[in-house]
Amino acid sequence: MGELEDAVMTRVWKWNRPVTVREVLEDLQQERSIAYTTVMTVLDNLHQKGWVRREAEGRAYRYEAVSTRAAYAAALMNDAWSQSDNPAAALVAFFGMMSEEQRLALRDAVRIVEGPETPEAAPPAATHTAEENPGSAAEGDGR
């Protein structure tokens, strides 16, 4: 995504609702001189790339983000990582660039993805052997 596409998408993500070209234009014009047709072209390009969907409203469109900024960032990271000839080394280098706050966020994210940990002290439910409980094997498998 280019710099102008990112500026437009930042607004679409921030507002989190369908937006018009005019709304994006007026907000962008607070920072830079930009033409209506330029914003319209950028939103059309973002639509063609699949980053926004649009719905006709009169003679214009309302544009809405297809996914979140977090999903976009994740896709960028995944794309960069998948292009490495040594993914482990790329991760080590990336982690080395992270601040302590970012590393803590990463640890939290890994915990979320892995789910709750099971207590190590509790053995799995079906660990008893037939010798420990002779009747259970036959009863358990229907014999």
mmCIF file of N, CA and C in Angstrom:
data_model
loop_
_atom_site.group_PDB
_atom_site.id
_atom_site.type_symbol
_atom_site.label_atom_id
_atom_site.label_comp_id
_atom_site.label_asym_id
_atom_site.label_seq_id
_atom_site.Cartn_x
_atom_site.Cartn_y
_atom_site.Cartn_z
ATOM 1 N N MET A 1 0.851 -1.164 0.000
ATOM 2 C CA MET A 1 0.000 0.000 0.000
ATOM 3 C C MET A 1 0.903 1.234 0.000
ATOM 4 N N GLY A 2 0.617 2.146 -0.890
ATOM 5 C CA GLY A 2 1.404 3.362 -0.974
ATOM 6 C C GLY A 2 1.067 4.346 0.134
ATOM 7 N N GLU A 3 1.832 5.434 0.188
ATOM 8 C CA GLU A 3 1.674 6.431 1.248
ATOM 9 C C GLU A 3 0.287 7.077 1.231
ATOM 10 N N LEU A 4 -0.200 7.450 0.046
ATOM 11 C CA LEU A 4 -1.520 8.075 -0.050
ATOM 12 C C LEU A 4 -2.634 7.057 0.237
ATOM 13 N N GLU A 5 -2.460 5.834 -0.244
ATOM 14 C CA GLU A 5 -3.438 4.778 0.070
ATOM 15 C C GLU A 5 -3.500 4.561 1.585
ATOM 16 N N ASP A 6 -2.345 4.567 2.231
ATOM 17 C CA ASP A 6 -2.304 4.387 3.680
ATOM 18 C C ASP A 6 -3.006 5.547 4.385
ATOM 19 N N ALA A 7 -2.799 6.776 3.909
ATOM 20 C CA ALA A 7 -3.457 7.939 4.514
ATOM 21 C C ALA A 7 -4.971 7.828 4.392
ATOM 22 N N VAL A 8 -5.450 7.370 3.247
ATOM 23 C CA VAL A 8 -6.891 7.194 3.040
ATOM 24 C C VAL A 8 -7.413 6.058 3.925
ATOM 25 N N MET A 9 -6.724 4.914 3.908
ATOM 26 C CA MET A 9 -7.173 3.769 4.711
ATOM 27 C C MET A 9 -7.141 4.088 6.199
ATOM 28 N N THR A 10 -6.190 4.889 6.639
ATOM 29 C CA THR A 10 -6.120 5.266 8.051
ATOM 30 C C THR A 10 -7.422 5.931 8.477
ATOM 31 N N ARG A 11 -7.960 6.784 7.627
ATOM 32 C CA ARG A 11 -9.226 7.442 7.938
ATOM 33 C C ARG A 11 -10.393 6.456 7.915
ATOM 34 N N VAL A 12 -10.404 5.594 6.919
ATOM 35 C CA VAL A 12 -11.490 4.610 6.827
ATOM 36 C C VAL A 12 -11.480 3.717 8.064
ATOM 37 N N TRP A 13 -10.298 3.263 8.484
ATOM 38 C CA TRP A 13 -10.195 2.425 9.676
ATOM 39 C C TRP A 13 -10.579 3.205 10.930
ATOM 40 N N LYS A 14 -10.093 4.428 11.038
ATOM 41 C CA LYS A 14 -10.350 5.240 12.228
ATOM 42 C C LYS A 14 -11.837 5.530 12.393
ATOM 43 N N TRP A 15 -12.502 5.885 11.321
ATOM 44 C CA TRP A 15 -13.925 6.235 11.398
ATOM 45 C C TRP A 15 -14.807 5.007 11.545
ATOM 46 N N ASN A 16 -14.346 3.858 11.052
ATOM 47 C CA ASN A 16 -15.034 2.578 11.228
ATOM 48 C C ASN A 16 -16.509 2.624 10.812
ATOM 49 N N ARG A 17 -16.749 3.235 9.669
ATOM 50 C CA ARG A 17 -18.093 3.332 9.100
ATOM 51 C C ARG A 17 -17.942 3.618 7.610
ATOM 52 N N PRO A 18 -18.993 3.436 6.828
ATOM 53 C CA PRO A 18 -18.904 3.783 5.406
ATOM 54 C C PRO A 18 -18.648 5.285 5.233
ATOM 55 N N VAL A 19 -17.722 5.631 4.351
ATOM 56 C CA VAL A 19 -17.329 7.027 4.139
ATOM 57 C C VAL A 19 -17.452 7.402 2.665
ATOM 58 N N THR A 20 -17.590 8.686 2.422
ATOM 59 C CA THR A 20 -17.639 9.185 1.049
ATOM 60 C C THR A 20 -16.275 9.752 0.661
ATOM 61 N N VAL A 21 -16.087 9.909 -0.629
ATOM 62 C CA VAL A 21 -14.866 10.539 -1.134
ATOM 63 C C VAL A 21 -14.741 11.937 -0.530
ATOM 64 N N ARG A 22 -15.854 12.680 -0.498
ATOM 65 C CA ARG A 22 -15.848 14.056 0.016
ATOM 66 C C ARG A 22 -15.363 14.102 1.462
ATOM 67 N N GLU A 23 -15.820 13.165 2.319
ATOM 68 C CA GLU A 23 -15.393 13.155 3.722
ATOM 69 C C GLU A 23 -13.887 12.933 3.839
ATOM 70 N N VAL A 24 -13.391 11.980 3.088
ATOM 71 C CA VAL A 24 -11.958 11.690 3.126
ATOM 72 C C VAL A 24 -11.180 12.886 2.588
ATOM 73 N N LEU A 25 -11.661 13.458 1.490
ATOM 74 C CA LEU A 25 -11.014 14.628 0.890
ATOM 75 C C LEU A 25 -10.896 15.764 1.904
ATOM 76 N N GLU A 26 -12.005 16.111 2.547
ATOM 77 C CA GLU A 26 -11.999 17.232 3.490
ATOM 78 C C GLU A 26 -11.040 16.998 4.648
ATOM 79 N N ASP A 27 -10.946 15.772 5.112
ATOM 80 C CA ASP A 27 -10.020 15.473 6.201
ATOM 81 C C ASP A 27 -8.573 15.537 5.723
ATOM 82 N N LEU A 28 -8.307 14.981 4.541
ATOM 83 C CA LEU A 28 -6.943 15.017 3.994
ATOM 84 C C LEU A 28 -6.492 16.448 3.704
ATOM 85 N N GLN A 29 -7.431 17.313 3.284
ATOM 86 C CA GLN A 29 -7.078 18.687 2.940
ATOM 87 C C GLN A 29 -6.618 19.502 4.144
ATOM 88 N N GLN A 30 -6.846 18.997 5.349
ATOM 89 C CA GLN A 30 -6.328 19.664 6.541
ATOM 90 C C GLN A 30 -4.806 19.519 6.632
ATOM 91 N N GLU A 31 -4.263 18.502 5.934
ATOM 92 C CA GLU A 31 -2.826 18.224 5.975
ATOM 93 C C GLU A 31 -2.105 18.534 4.680
ATOM 94 N N ARG A 32 -2.814 18.490 3.551
ATOM 95 C CA ARG A 32 -2.170 18.627 2.243
ATOM 96 C C ARG A 32 -3.166 19.128 1.218
ATOM 97 N N SER A 33 -2.633 19.616 0.134
ATOM 98 C CA SER A 33 -3.466 20.015 -0.994
ATOM 99 C C SER A 33 -3.684 18.779 -1.858
ATOM 100 N N ILE A 34 -4.948 18.435 -2.066
ATOM 101 C CA ILE A 34 -5.258 17.215 -2.811
ATOM 102 C C ILE A 34 -6.587 17.398 -3.534
ATOM 103 N N ALA A 35 -6.702 16.815 -4.707
ATOM 104 C CA ALA A 35 -7.900 16.951 -5.530
ATOM 105 C C ALA A 35 -8.914 15.850 -5.227
ATOM 106 N N TYR A 36 -10.181 16.174 -5.436
ATOM 107 C CA TYR A 36 -11.269 15.217 -5.269
ATOM 108 C C TYR A 36 -11.016 13.978 -6.126
ATOM 109 N N THR A 37 -10.620 14.188 -7.382
ATOM 110 C CA THR A 37 -10.417 13.055 -8.295
ATOM 111 C C THR A 37 -9.280 12.151 -7.833
ATOM 112 N N THR A 38 -8.302 12.723 -7.161
ATOM 113 C CA THR A 38 -7.200 11.909 -6.644
ATOM 114 C C THR A 38 -7.704 10.968 -5.555
ATOM 115 N N VAL A 39 -8.498 11.506 -4.625
ATOM 116 C CA VAL A 39 -9.047 10.681 -3.550
ATOM 117 C C VAL A 39 -9.977 9.628 -4.132
ATOM 118 N N MET A 40 -10.790 10.018 -5.127
ATOM 119 C CA MET A 40 -11.701 9.078 -5.771
ATOM 120 C C MET A 40 -10.912 7.941 -6.428
ATOM 121 N N THR A 41 -9.826 8.278 -7.099
ATOM 122 C CA THR A 41 -8.991 7.257 -7.747
ATOM 123 C C THR A 41 -8.357 6.334 -6.707
ATOM 124 N N VAL A 42 -7.871 6.889 -5.606
ATOM 125 C CA VAL A 42 -7.251 6.080 -4.554
ATOM 126 C C VAL A 42 -8.279 5.110 -3.969
ATOM 127 N N LEU A 43 -9.470 5.600 -3.676
ATOM 128 C CA LEU A 43 -10.505 4.708 -3.128
ATOM 129 C C LEU A 43 -10.912 3.644 -4.152
ATOM 130 N N ASP A 44 -10.952 4.013 -5.416
ATOM 131 C CA ASP A 44 -11.255 3.015 -6.448
ATOM 132 C C ASP A 44 -10.152 1.956 -6.503
ATOM 133 N N ASN A 45 -8.900 2.392 -6.428
ATOM 134 C CA ASN A 45 -7.779 1.436 -6.420
ATOM 135 C C ASN A 45 -7.854 0.513 -5.204
ATOM 136 N N LEU A 46 -8.179 1.080 -4.038
ATOM 137 C CA LEU A 46 -8.299 0.272 -2.824
ATOM 138 C C LEU A 46 -9.455 -0.726 -2.957
ATOM 139 N N HIS A 47 -10.503 -0.324 -3.652
ATOM 140 C CA HIS A 47 -11.616 -1.239 -3.918
ATOM 141 C C HIS A 47 -11.158 -2.374 -4.824
ATOM 142 N N GLN A 48 -10.434 -2.047 -5.876
ATOM 143 C CA GLN A 48 -9.945 -3.075 -6.802
ATOM 144 C C GLN A 48 -8.965 -4.030 -6.125
ATOM 145 N N LYS A 49 -8.196 -3.534 -5.167
ATOM 146 C CA LYS A 49 -7.248 -4.368 -4.430
ATOM 147 C C LYS A 49 -7.928 -5.187 -3.338
ATOM 148 N N GLY A 50 -9.191 -4.910 -3.064
ATOM 149 C CA GLY A 50 -9.928 -5.673 -2.062
ATOM 150 C C GLY A 50 -9.835 -5.144 -0.647
ATOM 151 N N TRP A 51 -9.319 -3.938 -0.454
ATOM 152 C CA TRP A 51 -9.189 -3.380 0.892
ATOM 153 C C TRP A 51 -10.458 -2.692 1.367
ATOM 154 N N VAL A 52 -11.289 -2.205 0.405
ATOM 155 C CA VAL A 52 -12.568 -1.598 0.764
ATOM 156 C C VAL A 52 -13.663 -2.181 -0.120
ATOM 157 N N ARG A 53 -14.870 -2.170 0.410
ATOM 158 C CA ARG A 53 -16.040 -2.503 -0.419
ATOM 159 C C ARG A 53 -16.787 -1.191 -0.589
ATOM 160 N N ARG A 54 -17.626 -1.120 -1.601
ATOM 161 C CA ARG A 54 -18.368 0.113 -1.808
ATOM 162 C C ARG A 54 -19.819 -0.185 -2.125
ATOM 163 N N GLU A 55 -20.645 0.774 -1.762
ATOM 164 C CA GLU A 55 -22.069 0.662 -2.021
ATOM 165 C C GLU A 55 -22.526 1.989 -2.628
ATOM 166 N N ALA A 56 -23.272 1.894 -3.710
ATOM 167 C CA ALA A 56 -23.752 3.094 -4.387
ATOM 168 C C ALA A 56 -24.724 3.857 -3.500
ATOM 169 N N GLU A 57 -24.556 5.157 -3.516
ATOM 170 C CA GLU A 57 -25.472 6.057 -2.823
ATOM 171 C C GLU A 57 -25.698 7.245 -3.746
ATOM 172 N N GLY A 58 -26.795 7.202 -4.490
ATOM 173 C CA GLY A 58 -27.026 8.224 -5.506
ATOM 174 C C GLY A 58 -26.011 8.051 -6.620
ATOM 175 N N ARG A 59 -25.318 9.147 -6.955
ATOM 176 C CA ARG A 59 -24.303 9.074 -8.012
ATOM 177 C C ARG A 59 -22.903 8.811 -7.452
ATOM 178 N N ALA A 60 -22.808 8.628 -6.162
ATOM 179 C CA ALA A 60 -21.505 8.408 -5.519
ATOM 180 C C ALA A 60 -21.486 7.049 -4.825
ATOM 181 N N TYR A 61 -20.383 6.752 -4.173
ATOM 182 C CA TYR A 61 -20.229 5.518 -3.409
ATOM 183 C C TYR A 61 -19.912 5.849 -1.962
ATOM 184 N N ARG A 62 -20.250 4.921 -1.095
ATOM 185 C CA ARG A 62 -19.758 4.925 0.287
ATOM 186 C C ARG A 62 -18.807 3.736 0.385
ATOM 187 N N TYR A 63 -17.641 3.984 0.944
ATOM 188 C CA TYR A 63 -16.594 2.976 1.047
ATOM 189 C C TYR A 63 -16.443 2.543 2.490
ATOM 190 N N GLU A 64 -16.184 1.233 2.681
ATOM 191 C CA GLU A 64 -16.021 0.677 4.014
ATOM 192 C C GLU A 64 -14.878 -0.337 3.996
ATOM 193 N N ALA A 65 -14.088 -0.350 5.054
ATOM 194 C CA ALA A 65 -12.956 -1.275 5.141
ATOM 195 C C ALA A 65 -13.452 -2.722 5.139
ATOM 196 N N VAL A 66 -12.724 -3.572 4.439
ATOM 197 C CA VAL A 66 -13.044 -5.003 4.397
ATOM 198 C C VAL A 66 -12.467 -5.701 5.624
ATOM 199 N N SER A 67 -11.298 -5.252 6.082
ATOM 200 C CA SER A 67 -10.685 -5.845 7.268
ATOM 201 C C SER A 67 -10.082 -4.738 8.128
ATOM 202 N N THR A 68 -9.517 -5.136 9.236
ATOM 203 C CA THR A 68 -8.973 -4.171 10.194
ATOM 204 C C THR A 68 -7.530 -3.797 9.862
ATOM 205 N N ARG A 69 -7.074 -2.738 10.485
ATOM 206 C CA ARG A 69 -5.669 -2.328 10.337
ATOM 207 C C ARG A 69 -4.763 -3.424 10.894
ATOM 208 N N ALA A 70 -5.190 -4.069 11.969
ATOM 209 C CA ALA A 70 -4.396 -5.152 12.554
ATOM 210 C C ALA A 70 -4.235 -6.296 11.555
ATOM 211 N N ALA A 71 -5.302 -6.624 10.838
ATOM 212 C CA ALA A 71 -5.229 -7.687 9.833
ATOM 213 C C ALA A 71 -4.289 -7.280 8.693
ATOM 214 N N TYR A 72 -4.310 -6.016 8.323
ATOM 215 C CA TYR A 72 -3.400 -5.516 7.290
ATOM 216 C C TYR A 72 -1.946 -5.638 7.757
ATOM 217 N N ALA A 73 -1.682 -5.210 8.985
ATOM 218 C CA ALA A 73 -0.319 -5.312 9.525
ATOM 219 C C ALA A 73 0.132 -6.768 9.578
ATOM 220 N N ALA A 74 -0.756 -7.652 9.992
ATOM 221 C CA ALA A 74 -0.428 -9.082 10.060
ATOM 222 C C ALA A 74 -0.108 -9.625 8.670
ATOM 223 N N ALA A 75 -0.876 -9.208 7.671
ATOM 224 C CA ALA A 75 -0.628 -9.668 6.297
ATOM 225 C C ALA A 75 0.735 -9.182 5.805
ATOM 226 N N LEU A 76 1.092 -7.940 6.141
ATOM 227 C CA LEU A 76 2.412 -7.420 5.756
ATOM 228 C C LEU A 76 3.535 -8.230 6.404
ATOM 229 N N MET A 77 3.382 -8.503 7.700
ATOM 230 C CA MET A 77 4.407 -9.278 8.406
ATOM 231 C C MET A 77 4.510 -10.687 7.832
ATOM 232 N N ASN A 78 3.378 -11.302 7.570
ATOM 233 C CA ASN A 78 3.379 -12.654 7.019
ATOM 234 C C ASN A 78 4.025 -12.678 5.637
ATOM 235 N N ASP A 79 3.713 -11.684 4.822
ATOM 236 C CA ASP A 79 4.293 -11.615 3.484
ATOM 237 C C ASP A 79 5.820 -11.465 3.556
ATOM 238 N N ALA A 80 6.280 -10.563 4.418
ATOM 239 C CA ALA A 80 7.722 -10.360 4.566
ATOM 240 C C ALA A 80 8.395 -11.622 5.083
ATOM 241 N N TRP A 81 7.794 -12.261 6.057
ATOM 242 C CA TRP A 81 8.372 -13.466 6.651
ATOM 243 C C TRP A 81 8.410 -14.603 5.641
ATOM 244 N N SER A 82 7.355 -14.742 4.848
ATOM 245 C CA SER A 82 7.301 -15.850 3.894
ATOM 246 C C SER A 82 8.316 -15.696 2.759
ATOM 247 N N GLN A 83 8.828 -14.491 2.557
ATOM 248 C CA GLN A 83 9.823 -14.275 1.502
ATOM 249 C C GLN A 83 11.248 -14.576 1.959
ATOM 250 N N SER A 84 11.419 -14.844 3.244
ATOM 251 C CA SER A 84 12.750 -15.116 3.776
ATOM 252 C C SER A 84 13.187 -16.533 3.422
ATOM 253 N N ASP A 85 14.481 -16.691 3.118
ATOM 254 C CA ASP A 85 15.000 -18.037 2.873
ATOM 255 C C ASP A 85 15.358 -18.730 4.188
ATOM 256 N N ASN A 86 15.312 -17.966 5.296
ATOM 257 C CA ASN A 86 15.575 -18.527 6.612
ATOM 258 C C ASN A 86 14.596 -17.877 7.602
ATOM 259 N N PRO A 87 13.364 -18.396 7.664
ATOM 260 C CA PRO A 87 12.349 -17.777 8.513
ATOM 261 C C PRO A 87 12.745 -17.647 9.980
ATOM 262 N N ALA A 88 13.436 -18.624 10.527
ATOM 263 C CA ALA A 88 13.843 -18.554 11.936
ATOM 264 C C ALA A 88 14.795 -17.387 12.162
ATOM 265 N N ALA A 89 15.763 -17.221 11.274
ATOM 266 C CA ALA A 89 16.705 -16.105 11.401
ATOM 267 C C ALA A 89 15.988 -14.764 11.243
ATOM 268 N N ALA A 90 15.018 -14.720 10.338
ATOM 269 C CA ALA A 90 14.252 -13.486 10.146
ATOM 270 C C ALA A 90 13.488 -13.132 11.423
ATOM 271 N N LEU A 91 12.901 -14.139 12.072
ATOM 272 C CA LEU A 91 12.179 -13.887 13.320
ATOM 273 C C LEU A 91 13.124 -13.417 14.423
ATOM 274 N N VAL A 92 14.286 -14.050 14.527
ATOM 275 C CA VAL A 92 15.256 -13.644 15.547
ATOM 276 C C VAL A 92 15.664 -12.190 15.323
ATOM 277 N N ALA A 93 15.919 -11.818 14.070
ATOM 278 C CA ALA A 93 16.292 -10.438 13.763
ATOM 279 C C ALA A 93 15.138 -9.486 14.086
ATOM 280 N N PHE A 94 13.925 -9.891 13.735
ATOM 281 C CA PHE A 94 12.756 -9.056 14.001
ATOM 282 C C PHE A 94 12.561 -8.867 15.502
ATOM 283 N N PHE A 95 12.624 -9.955 16.262
ATOM 284 C CA PHE A 95 12.450 -9.867 17.712
ATOM 285 C C PHE A 95 13.529 -8.985 18.329
ATOM 286 N N GLY A 96 14.742 -9.037 17.752
ATOM 287 C CA GLY A 96 15.831 -8.201 18.244
ATOM 288 C C GLY A 96 15.574 -6.718 18.045
ATOM 289 N N MET A 97 14.750 -6.373 17.079
ATOM 290 C CA MET A 97 14.410 -4.970 16.815
ATOM 291 C C MET A 97 13.291 -4.456 17.709
ATOM 292 N N MET A 98 12.592 -5.371 18.372
ATOM 293 C CA MET A 98 11.420 -4.992 19.144
ATOM 294 C C MET A 98 11.797 -4.338 20.469
ATOM 295 N N SER A 99 10.938 -3.417 20.899
ATOM 296 C CA SER A 99 11.101 -2.821 22.225
ATOM 297 C C SER A 99 10.610 -3.826 23.266
ATOM 298 N N GLU A 100 10.903 -3.559 24.518
ATOM 299 C CA GLU A 100 10.428 -4.439 25.590
ATOM 300 C C GLU A 100 8.899 -4.479 25.595
ATOM 301 N N GLU A 101 8.274 -3.354 25.356
ATOM 302 C CA GLU A 101 6.808 -3.295 25.308
ATOM 303 C C GLU A 101 6.268 -4.169 24.176
ATOM 304 N N GLN A 102 6.921 -4.138 23.040
ATOM 305 C CA GLN A 102 6.493 -4.970 21.914
ATOM 306 C C GLN A 102 6.690 -6.453 22.218
ATOM 307 N N ARG A 103 7.799 -6.797 22.880
ATOM 308 C CA ARG A 103 8.027 -8.203 23.234
ATOM 309 C C ARG A 103 6.974 -8.695 24.225
ATOM 310 N N LEU A 104 6.566 -7.840 25.165
ATOM 311 C CA LEU A 104 5.500 -8.216 26.103
ATOM 312 C C LEU A 104 4.185 -8.410 25.360
ATOM 313 N N ALA A 105 3.902 -7.550 24.391
ATOM 314 C CA ALA A 105 2.684 -7.699 23.586
ATOM 315 C C ALA A 105 2.738 -9.007 22.797
ATOM 316 N N LEU A 106 3.918 -9.359 22.284
ATOM 317 C CA LEU A 106 4.092 -10.610 21.563
ATOM 318 C C LEU A 106 3.831 -11.803 22.473
ATOM 319 N N ARG A 107 4.376 -11.766 23.688
ATOM 320 C CA ARG A 107 4.140 -12.864 24.637
ATOM 321 C C ARG A 107 2.646 -13.009 24.927
ATOM 322 N N ASP A 108 1.967 -11.875 25.123
ATOM 323 C CA ASP A 108 0.520 -11.922 25.373
ATOM 324 C C ASP A 108 -0.213 -12.522 24.178
ATOM 325 N N ALA A 109 0.194 -12.139 22.971
ATOM 326 C CA ALA A 109 -0.452 -12.655 21.761
ATOM 327 C C ALA A 109 -0.251 -14.162 21.634
ATOM 328 N N VAL A 110 0.942 -14.647 21.926
ATOM 329 C CA VAL A 110 1.220 -16.092 21.860
ATOM 330 C C VAL A 110 0.349 -16.831 22.872
ATOM 331 N N ARG A 111 0.220 -16.271 24.070
ATOM 332 C CA ARG A 111 -0.640 -16.905 25.085
ATOM 333 C C ARG A 111 -2.084 -16.990 24.594
ATOM 334 N N ILE A 112 -2.561 -15.943 23.941
ATOM 335 C CA ILE A 112 -3.933 -15.934 23.434
ATOM 336 C C ILE A 112 -4.115 -16.995 22.361
ATOM 337 N N VAL A 113 -3.155 -17.086 21.444
ATOM 338 C CA VAL A 113 -3.247 -18.054 20.352
ATOM 339 C C VAL A 113 -3.161 -19.478 20.871
ATOM 340 N N GLU A 114 -2.278 -19.720 21.839
ATOM 341 C CA GLU A 114 -2.107 -21.066 22.371
ATOM 342 C C GLU A 114 -3.259 -21.480 23.270
ATOM 343 N N GLY A 115 -3.993 -20.548 23.816
ATOM 344 C CA GLY A 115 -5.116 -20.865 24.683
ATOM 345 C C GLY A 115 -4.674 -21.105 26.109
ATOM 346 N N PRO A 116 -5.641 -21.396 26.977
ATOM 347 C CA PRO A 116 -5.310 -21.605 28.391
ATOM 348 C C PRO A 116 -4.459 -22.859 28.574
ATOM 349 N N GLU A 117 -3.523 -22.752 29.502
ATOM 350 C CA GLU A 117 -2.651 -23.896 29.788
ATOM 351 C C GLU A 117 -3.370 -24.863 30.706
ATOM 352 N N THR A 118 -3.106 -26.153 30.515
ATOM 353 C CA THR A 118 -3.667 -27.155 31.411
ATOM 354 C C THR A 118 -2.700 -27.362 32.563
ATOM 355 N N PRO A 119 -3.210 -27.557 33.759
ATOM 356 C CA PRO A 119 -2.313 -27.765 34.904
ATOM 357 C C PRO A 119 -1.458 -29.020 34.700
ATOM 358 N N GLU A 120 -0.164 -28.890 34.944
ATOM 359 C CA GLU A 120 0.759 -30.019 34.743
ATOM 360 C C GLU A 120 0.550 -31.106 35.791
ATOM 361 N N ALA A 121 0.074 -30.743 36.970
ATOM 362 C CA ALA A 121 -0.070 -31.721 38.056
ATOM 363 C C ALA A 121 -1.191 -32.715 37.774
ATOM 364 N N ALA A 122 -2.187 -32.304 37.027
ATOM 365 C CA ALA A 122 -3.316 -33.196 36.767
ATOM 366 C C ALA A 122 -3.026 -34.069 35.560
ATOM 367 N N PRO A 123 -2.989 -35.407 35.756
ATOM 368 C CA PRO A 123 -2.740 -36.299 34.617
ATOM 369 C C PRO A 123 -3.965 -36.346 33.712
ATOM 370 N N PRO A 124 -3.767 -36.664 32.453
ATOM 371 C CA PRO A 124 -4.916 -36.800 31.552
ATOM 372 C C PRO A 124 -5.881 -37.845 32.090
ATOM 373 N N ALA A 125 -7.152 -37.712 31.773
ATOM 374 C CA ALA A 125 -8.205 -38.542 32.357
ATOM 375 C C ALA A 125 -8.045 -40.023 32.059
ATOM 376 N N ALA A 126 -7.602 -40.397 30.882
ATOM 377 C CA ALA A 126 -7.554 -41.811 30.488
ATOM 378 C C ALA A 126 -6.149 -42.380 30.545
ATOM 379 N N THR A 127 -5.445 -42.198 31.656
ATOM 380 C CA THR A 127 -4.073 -42.698 31.730
ATOM 381 C C THR A 127 -3.952 -44.007 32.476
ATOM 382 N N HIS A 128 -5.024 -44.491 33.068
ATOM 383 C CA HIS A 128 -4.941 -45.751 33.809
ATOM 384 C C HIS A 128 -4.833 -46.924 32.843
ATOM 385 N N THR A 129 -3.941 -47.854 33.160
ATOM 386 C CA THR A 129 -3.788 -49.043 32.323
ATOM 387 C C THR A 129 -4.746 -50.121 32.780
ATOM 388 N N ALA A 130 -4.896 -51.126 31.977
ATOM 389 C CA ALA A 130 -5.781 -52.250 32.319
ATOM 390 C C ALA A 130 -5.274 -52.961 33.574
ATOM 391 N N GLU A 131 -3.938 -52.975 33.792
ATOM 392 C CA GLU A 131 -3.391 -53.646 34.972
ATOM 393 C C GLU A 131 -3.773 -52.909 36.243
ATOM 394 N N GLU A 132 -3.820 -51.556 36.182
ATOM 395 C CA GLU A 132 -4.183 -50.776 37.348
ATOM 396 C C GLU A 132 -5.675 -50.902 37.666
ATOM 397 N N ASN A 133 -6.481 -51.068 36.636
ATOM 398 C CA ASN A 133 -7.928 -51.131 36.796
ATOM 399 C C ASN A 133 -8.433 -52.192 35.826
ATOM 400 N N PRO A 134 -8.354 -53.451 36.172
ATOM 401 C CA PRO A 134 -8.589 -54.547 35.250
ATOM 402 C C PRO A 134 -9.942 -54.528 34.553
ATOM 403 N N GLY A 135 -10.989 -54.104 35.177
ATOM 404 C CA GLY A 135 -12.304 -54.148 34.545
ATOM 405 C C GLY A 135 -12.535 -53.020 33.570
ATOM 406 N N SER A 136 -11.760 -51.943 33.652
ATOM 407 C CA SER A 136 -12.059 -50.769 32.855
ATOM 408 C C SER A 136 -11.778 -50.965 31.361
ATOM 409 N N ALA A 137 -10.766 -51.723 31.001
ATOM 410 C CA ALA A 137 -10.436 -51.899 29.582
ATOM 411 C C ALA A 137 -11.557 -52.597 28.856
ATOM 412 N N ALA A 138 -12.071 -53.664 29.418
ATOM 413 C CA ALA A 138 -13.134 -54.393 28.758
ATOM 414 C C ALA A 138 -14.417 -53.585 28.715
ATOM 415 N N GLU A 139 -14.716 -52.875 29.820
ATOM 416 C CA GLU A 139 -15.925 -52.090 29.862
ATOM 417 C C GLU A 139 -15.840 -50.891 28.926
ATOM 418 N N GLY A 140 -14.651 -50.280 28.840
ATOM 419 C CA GLY A 140 -14.465 -49.072 28.047
ATOM 420 C C GLY A 140 -14.575 -49.281 26.565
ATOM 421 N N ASP A 141 -14.188 -50.472 26.054
ATOM 422 C CA ASP A 141 -14.251 -50.668 24.599
ATOM 423 C C ASP A 141 -15.417 -51.547 24.181
ATOM 424 N N GLY A 142 -16.309 -51.841 25.105
ATOM 425 C CA GLY A 142 -17.523 -52.570 24.785
ATOM 426 C C GLY A 142 -17.348 -54.067 24.695
ATOM 427 N N ARG A 143 -16.200 -54.630 25.114
ATOM 428 C CA ARG A 143 -16.022 -56.082 25.054
ATOM 429 C C ARG A 143 -16.613 -56.750 26.241
#
